[in-house]
Short mmCIF file of C-alpha atoms and ligand atoms in Angstrom, two decimals:
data_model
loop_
_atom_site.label_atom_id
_atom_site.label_comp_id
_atom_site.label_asym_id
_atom_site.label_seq_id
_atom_site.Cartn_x
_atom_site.Cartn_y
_atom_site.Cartn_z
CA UNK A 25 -26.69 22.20 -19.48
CA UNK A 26 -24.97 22.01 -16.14
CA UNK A 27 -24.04 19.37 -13.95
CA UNK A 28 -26.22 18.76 -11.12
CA UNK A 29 -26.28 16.14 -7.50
CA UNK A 30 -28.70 13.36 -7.98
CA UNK A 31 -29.61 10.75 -5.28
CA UNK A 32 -28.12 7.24 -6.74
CA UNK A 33 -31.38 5.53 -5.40
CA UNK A 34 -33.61 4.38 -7.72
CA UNK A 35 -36.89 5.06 -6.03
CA UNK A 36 -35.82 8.61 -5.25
CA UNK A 37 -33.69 10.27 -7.93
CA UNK A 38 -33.63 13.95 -6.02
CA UNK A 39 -31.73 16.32 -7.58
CA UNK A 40 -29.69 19.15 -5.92
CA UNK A 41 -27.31 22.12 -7.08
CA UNK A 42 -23.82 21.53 -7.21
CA UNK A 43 -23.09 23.95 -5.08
CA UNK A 44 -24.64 22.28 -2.21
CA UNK A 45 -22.40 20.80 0.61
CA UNK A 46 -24.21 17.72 0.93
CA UNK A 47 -22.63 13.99 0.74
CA UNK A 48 -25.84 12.54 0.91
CA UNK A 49 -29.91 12.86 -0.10
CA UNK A 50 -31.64 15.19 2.36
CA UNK A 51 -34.52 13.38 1.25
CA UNK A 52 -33.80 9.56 1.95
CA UNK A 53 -30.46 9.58 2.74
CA UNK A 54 -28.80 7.94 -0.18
CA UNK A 55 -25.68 8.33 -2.03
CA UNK A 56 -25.07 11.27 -4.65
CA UNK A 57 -23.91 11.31 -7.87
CA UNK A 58 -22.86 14.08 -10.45
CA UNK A 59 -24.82 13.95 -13.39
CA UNK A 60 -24.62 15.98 -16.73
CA UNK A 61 -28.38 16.01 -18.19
CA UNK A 62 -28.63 16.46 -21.96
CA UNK A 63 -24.89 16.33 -22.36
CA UNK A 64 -23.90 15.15 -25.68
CA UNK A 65 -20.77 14.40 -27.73
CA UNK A 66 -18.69 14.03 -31.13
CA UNK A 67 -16.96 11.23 -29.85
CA UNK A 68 -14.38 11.12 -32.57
CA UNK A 69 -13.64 15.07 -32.22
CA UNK A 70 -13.26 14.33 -27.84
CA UNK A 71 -10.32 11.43 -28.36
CA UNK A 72 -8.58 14.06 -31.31
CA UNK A 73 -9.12 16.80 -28.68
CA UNK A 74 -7.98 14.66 -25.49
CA UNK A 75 -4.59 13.35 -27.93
CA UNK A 76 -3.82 17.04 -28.98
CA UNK A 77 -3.68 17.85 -25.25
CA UNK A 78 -0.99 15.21 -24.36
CA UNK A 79 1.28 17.89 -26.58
CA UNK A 80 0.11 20.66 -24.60
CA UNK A 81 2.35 22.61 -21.93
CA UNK A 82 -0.80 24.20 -19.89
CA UNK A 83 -1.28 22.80 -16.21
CA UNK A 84 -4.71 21.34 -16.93
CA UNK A 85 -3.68 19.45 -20.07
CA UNK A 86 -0.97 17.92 -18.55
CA UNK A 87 -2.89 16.20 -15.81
CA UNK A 88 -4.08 13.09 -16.33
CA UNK A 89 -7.73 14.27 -14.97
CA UNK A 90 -8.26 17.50 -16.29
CA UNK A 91 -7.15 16.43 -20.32
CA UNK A 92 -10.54 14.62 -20.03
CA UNK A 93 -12.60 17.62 -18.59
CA UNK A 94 -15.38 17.20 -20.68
CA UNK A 95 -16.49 13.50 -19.39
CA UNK A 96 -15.97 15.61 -15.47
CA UNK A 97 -17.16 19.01 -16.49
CA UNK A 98 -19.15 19.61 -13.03
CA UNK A 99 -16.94 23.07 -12.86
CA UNK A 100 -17.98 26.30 -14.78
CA UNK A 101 -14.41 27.48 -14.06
CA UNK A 102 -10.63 26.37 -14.47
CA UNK A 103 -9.19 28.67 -12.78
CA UNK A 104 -9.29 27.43 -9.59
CA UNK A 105 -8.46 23.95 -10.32
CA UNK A 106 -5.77 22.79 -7.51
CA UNK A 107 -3.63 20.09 -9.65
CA UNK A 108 -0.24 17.81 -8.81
CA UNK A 109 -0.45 16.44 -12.73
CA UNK A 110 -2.24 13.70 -11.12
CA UNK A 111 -2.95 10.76 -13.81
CA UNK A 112 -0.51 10.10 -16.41
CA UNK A 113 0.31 6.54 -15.24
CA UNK A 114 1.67 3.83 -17.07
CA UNK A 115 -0.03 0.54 -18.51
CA UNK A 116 2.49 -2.09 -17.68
CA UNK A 117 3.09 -5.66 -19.49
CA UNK A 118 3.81 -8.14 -16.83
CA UNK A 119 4.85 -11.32 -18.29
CA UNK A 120 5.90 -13.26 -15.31
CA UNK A 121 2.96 -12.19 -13.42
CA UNK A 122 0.32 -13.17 -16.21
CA UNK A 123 2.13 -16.64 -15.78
CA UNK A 124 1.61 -16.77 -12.03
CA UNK A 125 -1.85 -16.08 -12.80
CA UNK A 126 -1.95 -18.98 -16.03
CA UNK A 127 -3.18 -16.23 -18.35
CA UNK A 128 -1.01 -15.34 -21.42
CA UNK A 129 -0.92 -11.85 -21.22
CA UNK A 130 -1.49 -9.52 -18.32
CA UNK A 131 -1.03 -5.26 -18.35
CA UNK A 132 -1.02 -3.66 -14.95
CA UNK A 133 -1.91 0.15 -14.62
CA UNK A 134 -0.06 1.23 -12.30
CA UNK A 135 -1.86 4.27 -10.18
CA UNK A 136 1.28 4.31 -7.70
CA UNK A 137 3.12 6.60 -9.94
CA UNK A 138 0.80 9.23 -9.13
CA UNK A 139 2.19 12.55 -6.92
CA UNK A 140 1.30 11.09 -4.01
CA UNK A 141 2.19 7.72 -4.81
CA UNK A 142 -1.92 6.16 -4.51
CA UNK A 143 -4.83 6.63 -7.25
CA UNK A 144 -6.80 9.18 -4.64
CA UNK A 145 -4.47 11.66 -6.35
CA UNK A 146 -7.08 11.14 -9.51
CA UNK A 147 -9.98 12.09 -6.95
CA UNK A 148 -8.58 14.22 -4.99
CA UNK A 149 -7.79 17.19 -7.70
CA UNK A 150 -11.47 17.55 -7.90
CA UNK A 151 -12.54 16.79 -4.01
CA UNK A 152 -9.89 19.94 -3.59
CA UNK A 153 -11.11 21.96 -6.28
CA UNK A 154 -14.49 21.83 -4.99
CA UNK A 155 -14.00 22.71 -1.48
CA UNK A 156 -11.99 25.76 -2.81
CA UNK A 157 -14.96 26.47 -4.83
CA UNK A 158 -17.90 26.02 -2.23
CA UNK A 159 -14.96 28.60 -0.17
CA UNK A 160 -14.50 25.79 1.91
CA UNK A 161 -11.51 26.49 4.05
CA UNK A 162 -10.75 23.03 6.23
CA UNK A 163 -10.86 19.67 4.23
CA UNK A 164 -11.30 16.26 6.32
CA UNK A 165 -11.11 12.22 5.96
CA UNK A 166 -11.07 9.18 7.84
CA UNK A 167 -8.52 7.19 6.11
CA UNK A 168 -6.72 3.65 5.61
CA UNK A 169 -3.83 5.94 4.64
CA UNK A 170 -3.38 6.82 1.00
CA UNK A 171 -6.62 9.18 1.19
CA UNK A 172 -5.26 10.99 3.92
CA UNK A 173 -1.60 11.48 1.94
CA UNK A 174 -3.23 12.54 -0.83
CA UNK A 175 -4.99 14.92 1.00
CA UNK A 176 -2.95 16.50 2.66
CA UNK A 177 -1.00 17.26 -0.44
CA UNK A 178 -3.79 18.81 -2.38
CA UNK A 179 -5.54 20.36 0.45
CA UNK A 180 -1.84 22.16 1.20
CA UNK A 181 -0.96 22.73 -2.26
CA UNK A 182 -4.61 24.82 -2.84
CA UNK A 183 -3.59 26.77 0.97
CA UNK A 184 -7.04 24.19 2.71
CA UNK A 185 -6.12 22.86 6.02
CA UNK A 186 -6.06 19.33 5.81
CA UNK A 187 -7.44 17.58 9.04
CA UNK A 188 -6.88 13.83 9.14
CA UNK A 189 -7.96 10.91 11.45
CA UNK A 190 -6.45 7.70 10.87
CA UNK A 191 -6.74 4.01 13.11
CA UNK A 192 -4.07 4.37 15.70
CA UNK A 193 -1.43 1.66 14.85
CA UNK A 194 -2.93 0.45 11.94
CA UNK A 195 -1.79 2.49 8.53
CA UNK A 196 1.59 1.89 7.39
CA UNK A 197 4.09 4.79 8.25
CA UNK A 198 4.91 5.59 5.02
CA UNK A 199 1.74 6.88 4.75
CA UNK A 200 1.23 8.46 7.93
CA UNK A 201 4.75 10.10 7.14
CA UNK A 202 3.32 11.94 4.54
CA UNK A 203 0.80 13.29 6.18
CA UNK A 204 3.02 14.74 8.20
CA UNK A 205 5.12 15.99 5.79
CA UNK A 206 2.61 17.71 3.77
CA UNK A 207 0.97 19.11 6.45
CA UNK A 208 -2.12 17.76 7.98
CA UNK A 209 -3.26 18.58 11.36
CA UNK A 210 -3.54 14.35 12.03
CA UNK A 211 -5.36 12.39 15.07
CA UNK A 212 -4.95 8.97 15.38
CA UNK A 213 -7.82 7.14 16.56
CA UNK A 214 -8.41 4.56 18.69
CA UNK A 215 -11.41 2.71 16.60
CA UNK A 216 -11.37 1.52 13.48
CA UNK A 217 -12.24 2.80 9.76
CA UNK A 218 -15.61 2.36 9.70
CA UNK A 219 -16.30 4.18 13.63
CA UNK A 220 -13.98 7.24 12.25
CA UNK A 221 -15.99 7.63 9.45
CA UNK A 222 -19.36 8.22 11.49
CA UNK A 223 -16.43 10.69 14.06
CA UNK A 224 -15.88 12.76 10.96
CA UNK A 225 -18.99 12.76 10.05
CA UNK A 226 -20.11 14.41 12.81
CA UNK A 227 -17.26 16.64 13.46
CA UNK A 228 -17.76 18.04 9.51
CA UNK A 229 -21.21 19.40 9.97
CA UNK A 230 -20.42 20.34 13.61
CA UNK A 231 -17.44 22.41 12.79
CA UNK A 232 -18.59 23.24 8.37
CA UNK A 233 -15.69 20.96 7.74
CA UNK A 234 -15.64 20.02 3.73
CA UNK A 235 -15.38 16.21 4.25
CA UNK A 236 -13.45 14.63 1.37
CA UNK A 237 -14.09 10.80 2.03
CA UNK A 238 -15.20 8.81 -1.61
CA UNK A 239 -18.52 9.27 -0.28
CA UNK A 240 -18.03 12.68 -1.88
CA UNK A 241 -19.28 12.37 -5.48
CA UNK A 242 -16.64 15.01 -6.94
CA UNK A 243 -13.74 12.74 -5.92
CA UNK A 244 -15.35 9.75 -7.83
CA UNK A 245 -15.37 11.78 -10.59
CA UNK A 246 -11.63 12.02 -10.52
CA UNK A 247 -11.41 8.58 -10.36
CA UNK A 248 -13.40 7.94 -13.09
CA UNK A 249 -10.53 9.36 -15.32
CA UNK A 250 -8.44 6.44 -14.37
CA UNK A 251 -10.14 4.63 -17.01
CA UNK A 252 -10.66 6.72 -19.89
CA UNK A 253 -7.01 7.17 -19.58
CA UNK A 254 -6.81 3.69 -19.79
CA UNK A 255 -9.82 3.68 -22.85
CA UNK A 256 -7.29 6.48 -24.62
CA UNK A 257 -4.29 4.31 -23.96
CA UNK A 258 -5.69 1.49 -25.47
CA UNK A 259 -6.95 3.22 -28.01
CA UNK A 260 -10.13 3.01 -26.92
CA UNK A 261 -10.33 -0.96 -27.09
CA UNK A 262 -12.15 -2.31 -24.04
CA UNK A 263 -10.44 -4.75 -22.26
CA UNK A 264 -12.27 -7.89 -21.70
CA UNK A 265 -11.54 -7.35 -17.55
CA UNK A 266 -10.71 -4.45 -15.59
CA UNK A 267 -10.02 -6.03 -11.67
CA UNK A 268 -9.15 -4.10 -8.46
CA UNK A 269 -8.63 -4.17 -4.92
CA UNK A 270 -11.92 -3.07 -3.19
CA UNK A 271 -11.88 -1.89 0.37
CA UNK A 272 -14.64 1.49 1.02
CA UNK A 273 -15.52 0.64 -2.66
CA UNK A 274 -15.47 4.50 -4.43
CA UNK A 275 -13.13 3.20 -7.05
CA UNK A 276 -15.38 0.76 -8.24
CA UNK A 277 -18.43 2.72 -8.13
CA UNK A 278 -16.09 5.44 -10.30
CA UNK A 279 -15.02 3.12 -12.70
CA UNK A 280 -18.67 1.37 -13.36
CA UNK A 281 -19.75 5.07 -13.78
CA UNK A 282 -17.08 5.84 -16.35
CA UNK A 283 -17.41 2.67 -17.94
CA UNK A 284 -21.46 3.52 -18.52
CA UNK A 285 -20.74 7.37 -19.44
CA UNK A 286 -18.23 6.59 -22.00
CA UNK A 287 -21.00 4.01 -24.10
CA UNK A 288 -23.33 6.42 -23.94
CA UNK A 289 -21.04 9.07 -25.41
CA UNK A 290 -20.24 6.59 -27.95
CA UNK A 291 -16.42 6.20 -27.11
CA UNK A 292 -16.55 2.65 -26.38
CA UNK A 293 -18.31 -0.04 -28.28
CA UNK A 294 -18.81 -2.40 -25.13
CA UNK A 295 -18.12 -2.05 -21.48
CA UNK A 296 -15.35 -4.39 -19.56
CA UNK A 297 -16.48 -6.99 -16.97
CA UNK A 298 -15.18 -5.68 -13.64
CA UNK A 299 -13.86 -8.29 -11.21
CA UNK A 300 -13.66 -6.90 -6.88
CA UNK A 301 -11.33 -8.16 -5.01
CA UNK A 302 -11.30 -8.34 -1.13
CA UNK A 303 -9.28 -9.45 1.73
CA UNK A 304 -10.72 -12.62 3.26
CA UNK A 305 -10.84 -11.01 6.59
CA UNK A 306 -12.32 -7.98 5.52
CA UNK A 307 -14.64 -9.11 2.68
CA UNK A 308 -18.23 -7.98 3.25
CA UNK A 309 -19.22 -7.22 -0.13
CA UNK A 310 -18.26 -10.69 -1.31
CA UNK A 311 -20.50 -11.55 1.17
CA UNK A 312 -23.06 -9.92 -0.31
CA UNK A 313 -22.31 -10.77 -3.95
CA UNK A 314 -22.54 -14.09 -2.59
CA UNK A 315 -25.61 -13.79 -0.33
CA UNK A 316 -28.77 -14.34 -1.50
CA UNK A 317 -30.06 -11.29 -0.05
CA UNK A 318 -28.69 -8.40 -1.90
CA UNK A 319 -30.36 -5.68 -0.17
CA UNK A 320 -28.63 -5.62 3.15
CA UNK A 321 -24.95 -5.62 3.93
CA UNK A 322 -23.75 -8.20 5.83
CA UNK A 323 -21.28 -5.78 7.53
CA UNK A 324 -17.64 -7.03 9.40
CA UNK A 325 -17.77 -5.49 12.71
CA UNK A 326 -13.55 -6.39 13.36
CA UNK A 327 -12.05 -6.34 9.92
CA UNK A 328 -8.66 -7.67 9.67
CA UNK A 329 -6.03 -8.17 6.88
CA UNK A 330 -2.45 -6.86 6.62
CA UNK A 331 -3.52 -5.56 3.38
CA UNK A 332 -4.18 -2.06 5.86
CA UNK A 333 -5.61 0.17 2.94
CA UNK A 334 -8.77 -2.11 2.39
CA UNK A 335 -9.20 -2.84 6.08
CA UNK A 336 -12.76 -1.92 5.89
CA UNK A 337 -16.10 -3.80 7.12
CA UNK A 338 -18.49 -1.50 6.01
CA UNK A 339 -18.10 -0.12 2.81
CA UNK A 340 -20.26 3.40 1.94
CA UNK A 341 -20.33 2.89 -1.43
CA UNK A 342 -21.77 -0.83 -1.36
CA UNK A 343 -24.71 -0.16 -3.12
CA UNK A 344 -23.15 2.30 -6.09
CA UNK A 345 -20.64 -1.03 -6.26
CA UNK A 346 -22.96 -3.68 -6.36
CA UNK A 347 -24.89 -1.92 -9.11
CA UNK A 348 -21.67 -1.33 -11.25
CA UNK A 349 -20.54 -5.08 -11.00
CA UNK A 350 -23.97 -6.41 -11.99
CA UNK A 351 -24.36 -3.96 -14.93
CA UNK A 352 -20.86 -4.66 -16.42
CA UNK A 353 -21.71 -8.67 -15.73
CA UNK A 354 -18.65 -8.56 -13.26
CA UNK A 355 -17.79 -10.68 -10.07
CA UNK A 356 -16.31 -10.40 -7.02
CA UNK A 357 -13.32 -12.02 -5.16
CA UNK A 358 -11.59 -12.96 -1.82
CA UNK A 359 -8.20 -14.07 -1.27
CA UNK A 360 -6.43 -14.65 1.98
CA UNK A 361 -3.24 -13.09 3.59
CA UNK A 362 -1.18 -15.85 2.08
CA UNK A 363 -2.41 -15.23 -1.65
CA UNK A 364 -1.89 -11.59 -1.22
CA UNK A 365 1.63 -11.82 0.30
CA UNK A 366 2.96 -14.04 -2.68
CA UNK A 367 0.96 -12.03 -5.30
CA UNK A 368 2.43 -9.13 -3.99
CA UNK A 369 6.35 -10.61 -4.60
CA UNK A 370 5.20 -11.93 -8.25
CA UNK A 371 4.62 -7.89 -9.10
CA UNK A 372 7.89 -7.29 -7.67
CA UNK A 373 9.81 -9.27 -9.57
CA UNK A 374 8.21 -8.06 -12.82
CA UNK A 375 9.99 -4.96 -11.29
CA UNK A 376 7.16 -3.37 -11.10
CA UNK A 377 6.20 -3.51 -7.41
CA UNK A 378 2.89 -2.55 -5.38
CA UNK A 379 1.65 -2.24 -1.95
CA UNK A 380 0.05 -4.85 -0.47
CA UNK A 381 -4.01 -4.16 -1.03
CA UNK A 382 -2.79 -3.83 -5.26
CA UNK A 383 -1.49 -7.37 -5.22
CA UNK A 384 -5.20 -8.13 -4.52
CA UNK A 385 -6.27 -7.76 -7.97
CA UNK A 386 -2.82 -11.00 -9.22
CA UNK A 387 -4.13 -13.21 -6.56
CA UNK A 388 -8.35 -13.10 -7.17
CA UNK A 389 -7.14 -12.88 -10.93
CA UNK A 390 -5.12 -16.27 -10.36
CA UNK A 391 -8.39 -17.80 -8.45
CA UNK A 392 -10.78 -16.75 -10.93
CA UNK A 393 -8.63 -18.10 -13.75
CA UNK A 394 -8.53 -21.35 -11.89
CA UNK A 395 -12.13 -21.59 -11.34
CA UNK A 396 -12.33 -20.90 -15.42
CA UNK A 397 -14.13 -17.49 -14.70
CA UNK A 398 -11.38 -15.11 -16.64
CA UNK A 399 -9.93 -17.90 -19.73
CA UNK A 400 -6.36 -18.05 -20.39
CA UNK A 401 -6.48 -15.74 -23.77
CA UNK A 402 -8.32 -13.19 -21.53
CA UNK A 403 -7.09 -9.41 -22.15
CA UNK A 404 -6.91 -8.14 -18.57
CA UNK A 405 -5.96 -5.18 -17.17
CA UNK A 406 -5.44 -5.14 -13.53
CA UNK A 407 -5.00 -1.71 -11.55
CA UNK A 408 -2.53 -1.35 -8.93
CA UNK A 409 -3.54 1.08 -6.84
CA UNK A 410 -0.49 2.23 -4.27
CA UNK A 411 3.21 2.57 -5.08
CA UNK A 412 5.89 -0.30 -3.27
CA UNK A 413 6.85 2.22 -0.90
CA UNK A 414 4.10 2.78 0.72
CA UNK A 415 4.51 0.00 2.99
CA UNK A 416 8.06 -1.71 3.42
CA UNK A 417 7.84 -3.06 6.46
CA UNK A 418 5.37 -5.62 5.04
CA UNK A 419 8.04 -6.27 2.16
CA UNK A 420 10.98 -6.71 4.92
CA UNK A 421 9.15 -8.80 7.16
CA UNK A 422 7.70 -11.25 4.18
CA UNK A 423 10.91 -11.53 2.55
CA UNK A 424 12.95 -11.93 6.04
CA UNK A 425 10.20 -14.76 7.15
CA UNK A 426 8.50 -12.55 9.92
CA UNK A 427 5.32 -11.74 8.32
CA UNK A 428 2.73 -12.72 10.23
CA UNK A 429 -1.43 -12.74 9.76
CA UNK A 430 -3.36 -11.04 11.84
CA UNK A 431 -4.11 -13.72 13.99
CA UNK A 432 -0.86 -14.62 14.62
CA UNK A 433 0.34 -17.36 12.04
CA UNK A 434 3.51 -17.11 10.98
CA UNK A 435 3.18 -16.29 6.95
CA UNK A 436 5.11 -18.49 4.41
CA UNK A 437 7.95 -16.60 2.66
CA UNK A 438 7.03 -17.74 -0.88
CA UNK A 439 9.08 -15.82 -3.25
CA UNK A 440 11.41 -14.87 0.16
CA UNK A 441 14.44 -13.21 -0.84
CA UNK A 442 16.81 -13.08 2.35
CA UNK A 443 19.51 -10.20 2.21
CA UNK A 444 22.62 -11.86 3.47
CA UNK A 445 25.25 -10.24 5.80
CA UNK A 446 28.76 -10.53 4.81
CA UNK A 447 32.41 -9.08 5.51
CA UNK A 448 34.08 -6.53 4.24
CA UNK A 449 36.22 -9.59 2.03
CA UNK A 450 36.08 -9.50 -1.20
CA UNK A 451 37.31 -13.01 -1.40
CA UNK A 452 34.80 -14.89 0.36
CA UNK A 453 32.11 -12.35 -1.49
CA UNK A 454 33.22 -13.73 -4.73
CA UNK A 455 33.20 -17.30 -3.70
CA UNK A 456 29.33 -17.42 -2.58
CA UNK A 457 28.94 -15.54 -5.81
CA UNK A 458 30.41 -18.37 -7.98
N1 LIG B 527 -6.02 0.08 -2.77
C1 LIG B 527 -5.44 1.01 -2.01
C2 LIG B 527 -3.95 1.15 -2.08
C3 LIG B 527 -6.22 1.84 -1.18
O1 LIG B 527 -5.64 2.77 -0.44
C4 LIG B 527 -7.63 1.66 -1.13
C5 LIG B 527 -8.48 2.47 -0.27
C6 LIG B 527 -8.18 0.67 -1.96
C7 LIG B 527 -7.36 -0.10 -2.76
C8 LIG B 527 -9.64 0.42 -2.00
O2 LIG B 527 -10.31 1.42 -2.71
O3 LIG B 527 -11.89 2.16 -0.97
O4 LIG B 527 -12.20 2.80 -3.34
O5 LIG B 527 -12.57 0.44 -2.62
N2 LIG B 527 -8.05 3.29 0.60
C9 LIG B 527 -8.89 4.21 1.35
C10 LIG B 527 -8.03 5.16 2.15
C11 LIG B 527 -9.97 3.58 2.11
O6 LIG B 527 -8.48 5.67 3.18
O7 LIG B 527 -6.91 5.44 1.72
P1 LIG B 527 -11.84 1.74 -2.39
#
């Protein structure tokens, strides 16, 4: 049997052709999701399948989203699939980090070695493949910045327009660069994420625009892959923790969804606990996890934090996350600029390196092993989920002392590591070196 749309609300459950353009229930206005009824599985023969692949020289083996078609198979044909060999990124052991954090042992996986350098790449091979699909000829987003890179790569590598809008003066310009670069016809806006979104909205079924925000359930398929690489990495041992950064919360709501397809296939014998982590200043869904009304979000009309990618005060996918953190018996975090900042220089001297929203996930793992949440013995995996050079002007400023919050104080320089101007002497060189 096919794949098919279904509305993620409980009381309404809808279903819909996947070959609607929809992003959410015509009926009552709820989120979608892609579900495969009747599927079924040999789970043994789908991880001896997905191994054999890694050997393989064809395009869709060789990403790190199509290998593991069958857990995504909302297509009924490859051929059109748009790919960058998305995926294929690395699990990391971080020994100095763990130690920051007081845990013995911590593995990062590190989504900024994807193409475009964020894990959208994961979601965006199928958001791509689907608007060439539905012949959709313009792609859009409202983005933080990594969405809108990613993108614009996809959407130009599959011949789709890419049309961007991003918060005037408030995404790094590494990743507005690349939206240049690859293409994208790009406004910036003078409102923030959340009043884009509604914009683009509105421009999309104005103008038959195929919007490609996580609201769309195709990309959180993509994203789902993220972890059963990470399943077939670890040969297929669960972690005891999976944390992440969440800002518009699709990644969560993709990996909860993975997490809960791949029992039910029978590929994993329990699921992970998975542990949110927010920017104080823009933290409404720990504000809800914390509220005792769960049914409302208690949106943040000015979100702030450095931290630009998760710069968000009114997550879509709030109810898709909250669901996935209470079935996996998960938790979620906040941690303020100051946590971030010298998380952020821990990962870089395990010489691994992140951008700033990614070095959530050390500092809310280093609270919630202080507050005896994760134990010291835990096996966590932590996802970092842009590459370092996404955004060095954070890096220059922290390390050069001129990092400042967003409400003006002056950030400490932890972990500060001053480059030092010298003269063309290799005398008095050698003397500060000894
Ligand atoms: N980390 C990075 C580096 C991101 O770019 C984002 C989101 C997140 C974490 C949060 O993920 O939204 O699924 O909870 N960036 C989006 C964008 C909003 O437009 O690039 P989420």
């Amino acid at each position: 049997m096919g794949a098919e749309l279904r509305c993620f609300e409980e009381r309404c459950r809808a279903r819909f052709p996947v070959t609607e353009v929809i992003y959410n229930c015509p009926r009552c206005g709820g989120l979608l999701e892609c579900v495969y009824p009747g599927r079924a599985a040999d789970a043994e023969a789908l991880k001896r399948s997905w191994r054999e692949r890694r050997m393989s020289n064809a395009a869709l083996d060789q990403s790190g989203v199509w290998r593991y078609r069958e857990i995504i198979s909302f297509l009924d044909d490859y051929r059109t699939v748009v790919t960058l060999k998305e995926g294929n990124t690395p699990l990391l052991d971080a020994p100095r980090a763990a130690s920051y954090a007081g845990l013995d042992r911590l593995v990062f996986k590190h989504q900024g070695f994807n193409p475009s350098g964020s894990f959208k790449d994961n979601g965006m091979t199928c958001g791509t493949t689907q608007a060439l699909r539905l012949r959709m000829g313009r792609v859009a987003c409202v983005s933080t910045g990594n969405t809108s890179a990613s993108m614009a790569a996809y959407a130009s590598a599959a011949g789709l327009q890419p049309i961007i809008f991003i918060p005037h003066g408030n995404i790094s310009y590494g990743k507005l660069a690349q939206a240049l670069e690859y293409g994208a016809k790009t406004f910036q806006v003078e409102a923030n994420f959340d009043q884009i979104l509604a914009l683009v909205r509105t421009l999309a079924e104005r103008l038959g625009i195929y919007l490609l925000n996580s609201i769309n359930p195709f990309r959180i398929e993509g994203q789902k892959t993220i972890m059963v690489e990470m399943m077939d990495q670890r040969d297929w041992s669960p972690p005891e923790w999976v944390v992440l950064p969440g800002g518009n919360l699709g990644n969560i709501s993709a990996f909860g969804k993975a997490m809960r397809e791949m029992l039910e296939l029978g590929l994993i014998p329990r699921s992970p606990r998975l542990a949110v982590v927010q920017a104080a200043g823009s933290a409404p869904f720990y504000e809800l996890w914390k509220s005792s009304d769960r049914t409302r979000l208690p949106r943040v009309e000015r979100p702030e934090t450095l931290a630009t990618a998760i710069r968000i005060g009114d997550p879509v996918s709030w109810p898709k996350a909250l669901h996935e953190v209470l079935s996996s018996d998960g938790v979620v975090e906040k941690v303020t600029e100051q946590e971030i900042a010298d998380a952020k220089a821990q990962i870089g001297l395990c010489g691994i390196g992140c951008e700033p929203a990614s070095a959530a996930t050390l500092a809310g793992i280093r609270k919630l092993r202080a507050a005896g949440v994760i134990a010291r013995d835990a096996d966590v995996v932590a996802v970092l989920t842009g590459n370092l050079l996404k955004d060095p002007d954070y890096i220059y400023k922290y390390h050069t002392g001129q990092l400042a919050a967003p409400g003006g104080e002056k950030l400490t320089p932890t972990f500060g590591n001053q480059p030092v101007v010298v003269p063309n002497d290799a005398d008095r060189i050698a003397r500060m070196l000894s």
